[in-house]
Amino acid sequence: MSVLSKPYFHNEAAAFEHVEAMLWPQGPVCPKCGSMDKHYKLVGVRSKASKKHPEGVDRHGLYKCAACRSQFTVRMGTIFEESHLPLHKWLQAIHLMCSSKKGISSHQLHRVLECTYKTAWFLSHRIREAMRSDDFTPMGGNGKTVEVDETYIGRLADVPVNKGTAHKNIVLTLVERGGIARSFHIDTTAVARVVPIVNANIAKESAFMTDEARQYVTVGKTFAMHGSVEHGKGEYGKAGGVNTNTVEGFYSIFKRGMKGVYQHCAEHHLHRYLAEFDFRYSNRTAMGVEDQERAARALKGFVGRRLTYQQPA
């Protein structure tokens, strides 16, 4: 049996039950007044008639709060709110994005889900927004190693293409060996931009690994150990585990996805694509997280994440 054979991928009532179990483990919660016990389920309620649905459609998962008299569903206060796409199709999209190592394009989603490309593009961005982590606890620690590197991808709007990298977007990534990844879209690799990110996101007890870039020389002295390799001289590893192979591996997956799957990314959306690749890497199989658990973790991050079509940036 395929994982996509599960009822909540095809049945709207089952989809609501699945999401409610994930987001309301202690039972329904009124998003307006916060009541957890003074509510009751409304059964047999249908939406207003429309040209597409002359008799309306069943409103699954609808509750009414006896305390404040408002009606609500588990969609409210999440990225699902006010979406016309059935919830079971949202769950299909979430699973596909979480299980595709290099991502899945909006064109592919629109064909698989049988929705418009505009709908597929918007829902994929909403899912990426929900994947964005709000945990800024310093990475690494005593006995742990964090690798840092930067890469260049795409191109900046209104900047002529040249032989250097001035026309490209800059990405800075921190990867804890055996742990998570955290990426930043930055405007320059200058010390004043890079060092504050390093100081804020890496514990000083960590071993710090970089390439030969000069912006890491001074800040490297503040860590338990600073190892560097000179890629310009063909050096990719030294004794004692001094290398940046882990972060280079992250970039390998990231670039294959961005160039082979997504192909184009506007500058003001890059931070969401980074969040997507960070999320999958930080919840990968090597860390004991398989596809279904990864999708469940993404789903739990949907609360309080609203992204309107009028303000996508």
Short mmCIF file of C-alpha atoms in Angstrom, two decimals:
data_model
loop_
_atom_site.label_atom_id
_atom_site.label_comp_id
_atom_site.label_asym_id
_atom_site.label_seq_id
_atom_site.Cartn_x
_atom_site.Cartn_y
_atom_site.Cartn_z
CA MET A 1 0.00 0.00 0.00
CA SER A 2 1.23 3.48 -0.86
CA VAL A 3 1.54 6.16 1.81
CA LEU A 4 -0.68 8.30 -0.43
CA SER A 5 -3.46 5.75 0.05
CA LYS A 6 -4.10 7.06 3.57
CA PRO A 7 -7.67 8.39 3.98
CA TYR A 8 -6.65 11.93 4.91
CA PHE A 9 -5.05 12.39 1.48
CA HIS A 10 -8.39 11.77 -0.29
CA ASN A 11 -11.25 12.32 2.15
CA GLU A 12 -12.00 15.82 3.46
CA ALA A 13 -13.55 14.67 6.74
CA ALA A 14 -10.55 12.43 7.43
CA ALA A 15 -8.22 15.33 6.55
CA PHE A 16 -9.87 17.54 9.18
CA GLU A 17 -9.64 14.76 11.78
CA HIS A 18 -5.93 14.31 11.01
CA VAL A 19 -5.10 18.02 11.28
CA GLU A 20 -7.19 18.39 14.44
CA ALA A 21 -5.31 15.50 16.06
CA MET A 22 -2.00 17.20 15.21
CA LEU A 23 -2.84 20.80 16.13
CA TRP A 24 -5.37 20.18 18.91
CA PRO A 25 -3.89 17.25 20.89
CA GLN A 26 -5.91 18.28 23.97
CA GLY A 27 -9.11 18.92 22.00
CA PRO A 28 -10.56 21.88 20.05
CA VAL A 29 -9.49 25.39 21.05
CA CYS A 30 -11.50 28.48 20.14
CA PRO A 31 -9.09 30.82 18.28
CA LYS A 32 -11.06 33.88 19.40
CA CYS A 33 -11.39 33.44 23.17
CA GLY A 34 -9.10 30.45 23.83
CA SER A 35 -11.86 28.28 25.38
CA MET A 36 -11.06 24.55 25.36
CA ASP A 37 -14.29 23.12 26.75
CA LYS A 38 -17.23 25.43 26.01
CA HIS A 39 -17.88 24.47 22.39
CA TYR A 40 -19.82 21.95 20.34
CA LYS A 41 -19.58 20.52 16.84
CA LEU A 42 -21.95 21.66 14.10
CA VAL A 43 -23.06 18.80 11.86
CA GLY A 44 -24.80 18.99 8.49
CA VAL A 45 -23.88 22.64 7.82
CA ARG A 46 -23.30 23.49 4.16
CA SER A 47 -21.65 26.47 2.50
CA LYS A 48 -23.56 29.01 0.45
CA ALA A 49 -24.65 27.99 -3.03
CA SER A 50 -22.32 28.95 -5.87
CA LYS A 51 -22.10 28.45 -9.60
CA LYS A 52 -19.67 25.57 -9.12
CA HIS A 53 -21.62 24.08 -6.20
CA PRO A 54 -25.34 24.99 -6.60
CA GLU A 55 -26.24 23.12 -3.41
CA GLY A 56 -23.17 24.20 -1.47
CA VAL A 57 -20.64 21.81 0.10
CA ASP A 58 -20.38 20.22 3.54
CA ARG A 59 -18.46 22.31 6.06
CA HIS A 60 -16.29 19.73 7.77
CA GLY A 61 -14.75 20.28 11.20
CA LEU A 62 -17.02 23.21 12.09
CA TYR A 63 -17.41 24.10 15.78
CA LYS A 64 -19.27 26.77 17.69
CA CYS A 65 -17.91 28.27 20.90
CA ALA A 66 -20.54 28.55 23.65
CA ALA A 67 -18.41 31.14 25.44
CA CYS A 68 -18.04 33.77 22.69
CA ARG A 69 -20.60 32.36 20.18
CA SER A 70 -18.13 32.35 17.28
CA GLN A 71 -17.81 29.56 14.74
CA PHE A 72 -14.40 28.11 13.95
CA THR A 73 -12.46 25.26 12.37
CA VAL A 74 -8.90 24.03 12.78
CA ARG A 75 -7.98 26.07 9.68
CA MET A 76 -8.32 29.38 11.54
CA GLY A 77 -5.07 30.99 12.66
CA THR A 78 -3.02 28.78 10.31
CA ILE A 79 -1.78 29.03 6.73
CA PHE A 80 -4.94 27.12 5.71
CA GLU A 81 -7.23 29.98 6.73
CA GLU A 82 -9.45 31.36 3.95
CA SER A 83 -7.95 28.95 1.43
CA HIS A 84 -10.46 27.57 -1.10
CA LEU A 85 -8.28 24.51 -1.73
CA PRO A 86 -9.63 21.36 0.00
CA LEU A 87 -7.66 20.42 3.10
CA HIS A 88 -6.82 16.94 1.79
CA LYS A 89 -5.04 18.52 -1.18
CA TRP A 90 -3.08 20.73 1.21
CA LEU A 91 -1.92 17.56 2.98
CA GLN A 92 -0.87 16.02 -0.33
CA ALA A 93 1.18 19.13 -1.15
CA ILE A 94 2.81 19.15 2.29
CA HIS A 95 3.81 15.50 1.96
CA LEU A 96 5.20 15.99 -1.54
CA MET A 97 7.29 19.02 -0.50
CA CYS A 98 8.57 17.32 2.65
CA SER A 99 9.45 14.02 0.95
CA SER A 100 11.12 15.46 -2.17
CA LYS A 101 14.79 15.89 -1.26
CA LYS A 102 15.40 18.58 -3.85
CA GLY A 103 11.89 20.06 -3.79
CA ILE A 104 8.94 19.89 -6.16
CA SER A 105 8.07 22.66 -8.59
CA SER A 106 4.80 24.58 -8.53
CA HIS A 107 4.14 23.39 -12.10
CA GLN A 108 4.44 19.79 -10.93
CA LEU A 109 2.16 20.48 -7.97
CA HIS A 110 -0.47 22.09 -10.18
CA ARG A 111 -0.50 18.98 -12.40
CA VAL A 112 -0.58 16.50 -9.50
CA LEU A 113 -3.18 18.37 -7.44
CA GLU A 114 -5.23 19.38 -10.50
CA CYS A 115 -5.39 23.01 -9.43
CA THR A 116 -4.27 26.19 -11.17
CA TYR A 117 -0.58 27.09 -11.32
CA LYS A 118 -1.33 30.28 -9.38
CA THR A 119 -2.86 28.22 -6.55
CA ALA A 120 0.05 25.76 -6.54
CA TRP A 121 2.62 28.57 -6.49
CA PHE A 122 0.93 30.33 -3.58
CA LEU A 123 0.35 27.24 -1.46
CA SER A 124 3.98 26.14 -1.93
CA HIS A 125 5.16 29.54 -0.64
CA ARG A 126 2.82 29.28 2.33
CA ILE A 127 4.24 25.85 3.15
CA ARG A 128 7.80 27.22 2.92
CA GLU A 129 6.84 30.04 5.27
CA ALA A 130 5.57 27.45 7.76
CA MET A 131 8.87 25.55 7.48
CA ARG A 132 10.79 28.61 8.63
CA SER A 133 12.26 28.02 12.09
CA ASP A 134 11.87 30.51 14.91
CA ASP A 135 14.48 28.70 17.03
CA PHE A 136 17.63 30.81 17.25
CA THR A 137 19.30 28.78 20.01
CA PRO A 138 23.07 28.80 19.36
CA MET A 139 24.22 25.81 17.35
CA GLY A 140 27.02 23.50 18.40
CA GLY A 141 28.43 23.41 21.90
CA ASN A 142 31.14 21.57 23.81
CA GLY A 143 32.54 18.75 21.68
CA LYS A 144 30.52 19.73 18.61
CA THR A 145 31.59 21.16 15.28
CA VAL A 146 29.91 23.84 13.17
CA GLU A 147 30.91 24.51 9.57
CA VAL A 148 30.31 27.88 7.89
CA ASP A 149 30.52 28.81 4.23
CA GLU A 150 28.90 31.06 1.67
CA THR A 151 27.76 30.46 -1.88
CA TYR A 152 26.43 32.49 -4.79
CA ILE A 153 23.25 31.70 -6.70
CA GLY A 154 20.86 33.24 -9.21
CA ARG A 155 21.20 36.89 -10.06
CA LEU A 156 20.20 40.23 -8.61
CA ALA A 157 17.58 42.28 -10.41
CA ASP A 158 18.85 45.27 -12.42
CA VAL A 159 22.50 44.26 -11.96
CA PRO A 160 24.41 43.56 -15.20
CA VAL A 161 25.95 40.11 -15.51
CA ASN A 162 29.72 40.19 -15.14
CA LYS A 163 32.60 37.75 -14.78
CA GLY A 164 32.59 38.02 -10.99
CA THR A 165 29.85 37.44 -8.43
CA ALA A 166 28.55 40.99 -7.96
CA HIS A 167 25.36 40.13 -9.88
CA LYS A 168 24.51 37.07 -7.76
CA ASN A 169 22.61 36.46 -4.52
CA ILE A 170 24.78 35.56 -1.54
CA VAL A 171 23.83 32.77 0.85
CA LEU A 172 25.56 32.15 4.17
CA THR A 173 24.99 28.73 5.76
CA LEU A 174 25.89 27.31 9.16
CA VAL A 175 25.76 23.52 9.51
CA GLU A 176 26.29 21.58 12.71
CA ARG A 177 27.85 18.19 11.98
CA GLY A 178 25.22 15.58 12.71
CA GLY A 179 22.71 18.36 13.39
CA ILE A 180 20.79 21.21 11.83
CA ALA A 181 21.42 23.76 9.08
CA ARG A 182 20.66 27.48 9.27
CA SER A 183 20.91 29.67 6.14
CA PHE A 184 20.80 33.42 5.59
CA HIS A 185 20.34 35.53 2.48
CA ILE A 186 22.90 38.32 2.91
CA ASP A 187 23.85 41.33 0.83
CA THR A 188 27.62 41.19 1.39
CA THR A 189 30.31 38.88 2.78
CA ALA A 190 31.96 41.75 4.65
CA VAL A 191 33.07 41.17 8.24
CA ALA A 192 30.44 43.62 9.54
CA ARG A 193 27.66 41.45 8.03
CA VAL A 194 28.99 37.93 8.55
CA VAL A 195 30.53 38.08 12.04
CA PRO A 196 27.34 39.17 13.90
CA ILE A 197 25.48 36.19 12.38
CA VAL A 198 28.26 33.82 13.40
CA ASN A 199 28.42 35.21 16.95
CA ALA A 200 24.64 35.07 17.42
CA ASN A 201 24.14 31.54 16.08
CA ILE A 202 27.15 29.47 17.19
CA ALA A 203 28.09 28.56 20.77
CA LYS A 204 31.64 29.62 21.63
CA GLU A 205 32.47 26.13 22.95
CA SER A 206 32.17 24.77 19.41
CA ALA A 207 34.89 23.81 16.96
CA PHE A 208 34.59 26.30 14.08
CA MET A 209 35.35 25.15 10.51
CA THR A 210 35.66 27.45 7.48
CA ASP A 211 37.56 27.91 4.26
CA GLU A 212 40.34 30.45 3.84
CA ALA A 213 38.00 33.49 3.63
CA ARG A 214 39.54 36.36 5.62
CA GLN A 215 36.30 37.42 7.34
CA TYR A 216 36.54 34.36 9.60
CA VAL A 217 40.13 34.83 10.83
CA THR A 218 39.48 37.15 13.78
CA VAL A 219 36.13 35.72 14.89
CA GLY A 220 37.58 32.21 14.65
CA LYS A 221 39.89 32.98 17.58
CA THR A 222 36.86 33.38 19.87
CA PHE A 223 35.83 29.72 19.49
CA ALA A 224 37.23 26.63 21.18
CA MET A 225 39.03 25.78 17.96
CA HIS A 226 39.17 27.23 14.46
CA GLY A 227 40.17 25.03 11.56
CA SER A 228 40.33 26.17 7.95
CA VAL A 229 41.13 24.69 4.55
CA GLU A 230 42.42 26.53 1.49
CA HIS A 231 40.17 25.58 -1.40
CA GLY A 232 42.12 27.91 -3.67
CA LYS A 233 45.11 25.59 -3.32
CA GLY A 234 43.11 22.44 -3.82
CA GLU A 235 42.98 21.64 -0.10
CA TYR A 236 39.73 20.05 1.07
CA GLY A 237 40.65 18.36 4.32
CA LYS A 238 43.29 18.20 7.06
CA ALA A 239 44.06 15.88 9.92
CA GLY A 240 41.76 16.17 12.93
CA GLY A 241 38.57 16.50 10.91
CA VAL A 242 39.34 19.97 9.57
CA ASN A 243 37.10 20.39 6.50
CA THR A 244 33.91 22.02 5.27
CA ASN A 245 32.58 18.94 3.49
CA THR A 246 29.30 18.91 5.41
CA VAL A 247 28.23 22.42 4.44
CA GLU A 248 29.46 21.76 0.89
CA GLY A 249 27.18 18.70 0.83
CA PHE A 250 24.26 20.89 1.92
CA TYR A 251 25.01 23.32 -0.92
CA SER A 252 25.18 20.41 -3.37
CA ILE A 253 21.56 19.46 -2.60
CA PHE A 254 20.45 23.10 -2.44
CA LYS A 255 21.89 24.01 -5.84
CA ARG A 256 20.61 20.87 -7.53
CA GLY A 257 17.15 21.76 -6.28
CA MET A 258 17.32 25.43 -7.18
CA LYS A 259 18.79 24.87 -10.64
CA GLY A 260 17.23 21.54 -11.58
CA VAL A 261 13.78 21.80 -10.01
CA TYR A 262 12.91 25.44 -9.37
CA GLN A 263 15.18 26.93 -12.06
CA HIS A 264 14.24 30.52 -11.16
CA CYS A 265 13.84 32.32 -7.84
CA ALA A 266 13.15 36.01 -7.35
CA GLU A 267 15.49 37.68 -4.89
CA HIS A 268 12.70 38.58 -2.43
CA HIS A 269 11.58 34.92 -2.21
CA LEU A 270 15.02 33.35 -1.68
CA HIS A 271 14.73 33.33 2.13
CA ARG A 272 11.71 31.00 1.88
CA TYR A 273 13.50 28.53 -0.38
CA LEU A 274 16.37 28.54 2.10
CA ALA A 275 13.89 27.79 4.90
CA GLU A 276 12.59 24.83 2.88
CA PHE A 277 16.03 23.28 2.34
CA ASP A 278 17.07 24.02 5.94
CA PHE A 279 13.92 22.30 7.20
CA ARG A 280 14.39 19.13 5.16
CA TYR A 281 18.09 18.95 6.07
CA SER A 282 17.42 19.53 9.78
CA ASN A 283 14.71 16.84 9.74
CA ARG A 284 16.45 14.28 7.56
CA THR A 285 16.53 10.49 7.66
CA ALA A 286 20.04 10.49 9.17
CA MET A 287 18.51 12.19 12.22
CA GLY A 288 15.77 9.56 12.48
CA VAL A 289 13.06 11.60 10.77
CA GLU A 290 11.26 9.89 7.90
CA ASP A 291 8.84 11.42 5.39
CA GLN A 292 5.62 11.15 7.42
CA GLU A 293 7.21 12.51 10.60
CA ARG A 294 8.80 15.32 8.60
CA ALA A 295 5.39 16.27 7.20
CA ALA A 296 3.89 16.13 10.70
CA ARG A 297 6.60 18.47 12.01
CA ALA A 298 5.91 20.89 9.17
CA LEU A 299 2.19 20.77 9.94
CA LYS A 300 2.79 21.75 13.56
CA GLY A 301 4.54 24.90 12.35
CA PHE A 302 1.49 26.11 10.44
CA VAL A 303 -0.15 27.82 13.42
CA GLY A 304 0.18 31.60 13.40
CA ARG A 305 1.79 31.69 9.96
CA ARG A 306 -0.35 33.78 7.61
CA LEU A 307 0.89 34.86 4.20
CA THR A 308 -1.50 36.94 2.05
CA TYR A 309 -1.37 36.99 -1.72
CA GLN A 310 -1.26 40.79 -1.72
CA GLN A 311 1.94 40.83 0.39
CA PRO A 312 4.11 37.89 -0.70
CA ALA A 313 7.49 39.43 0.14
#
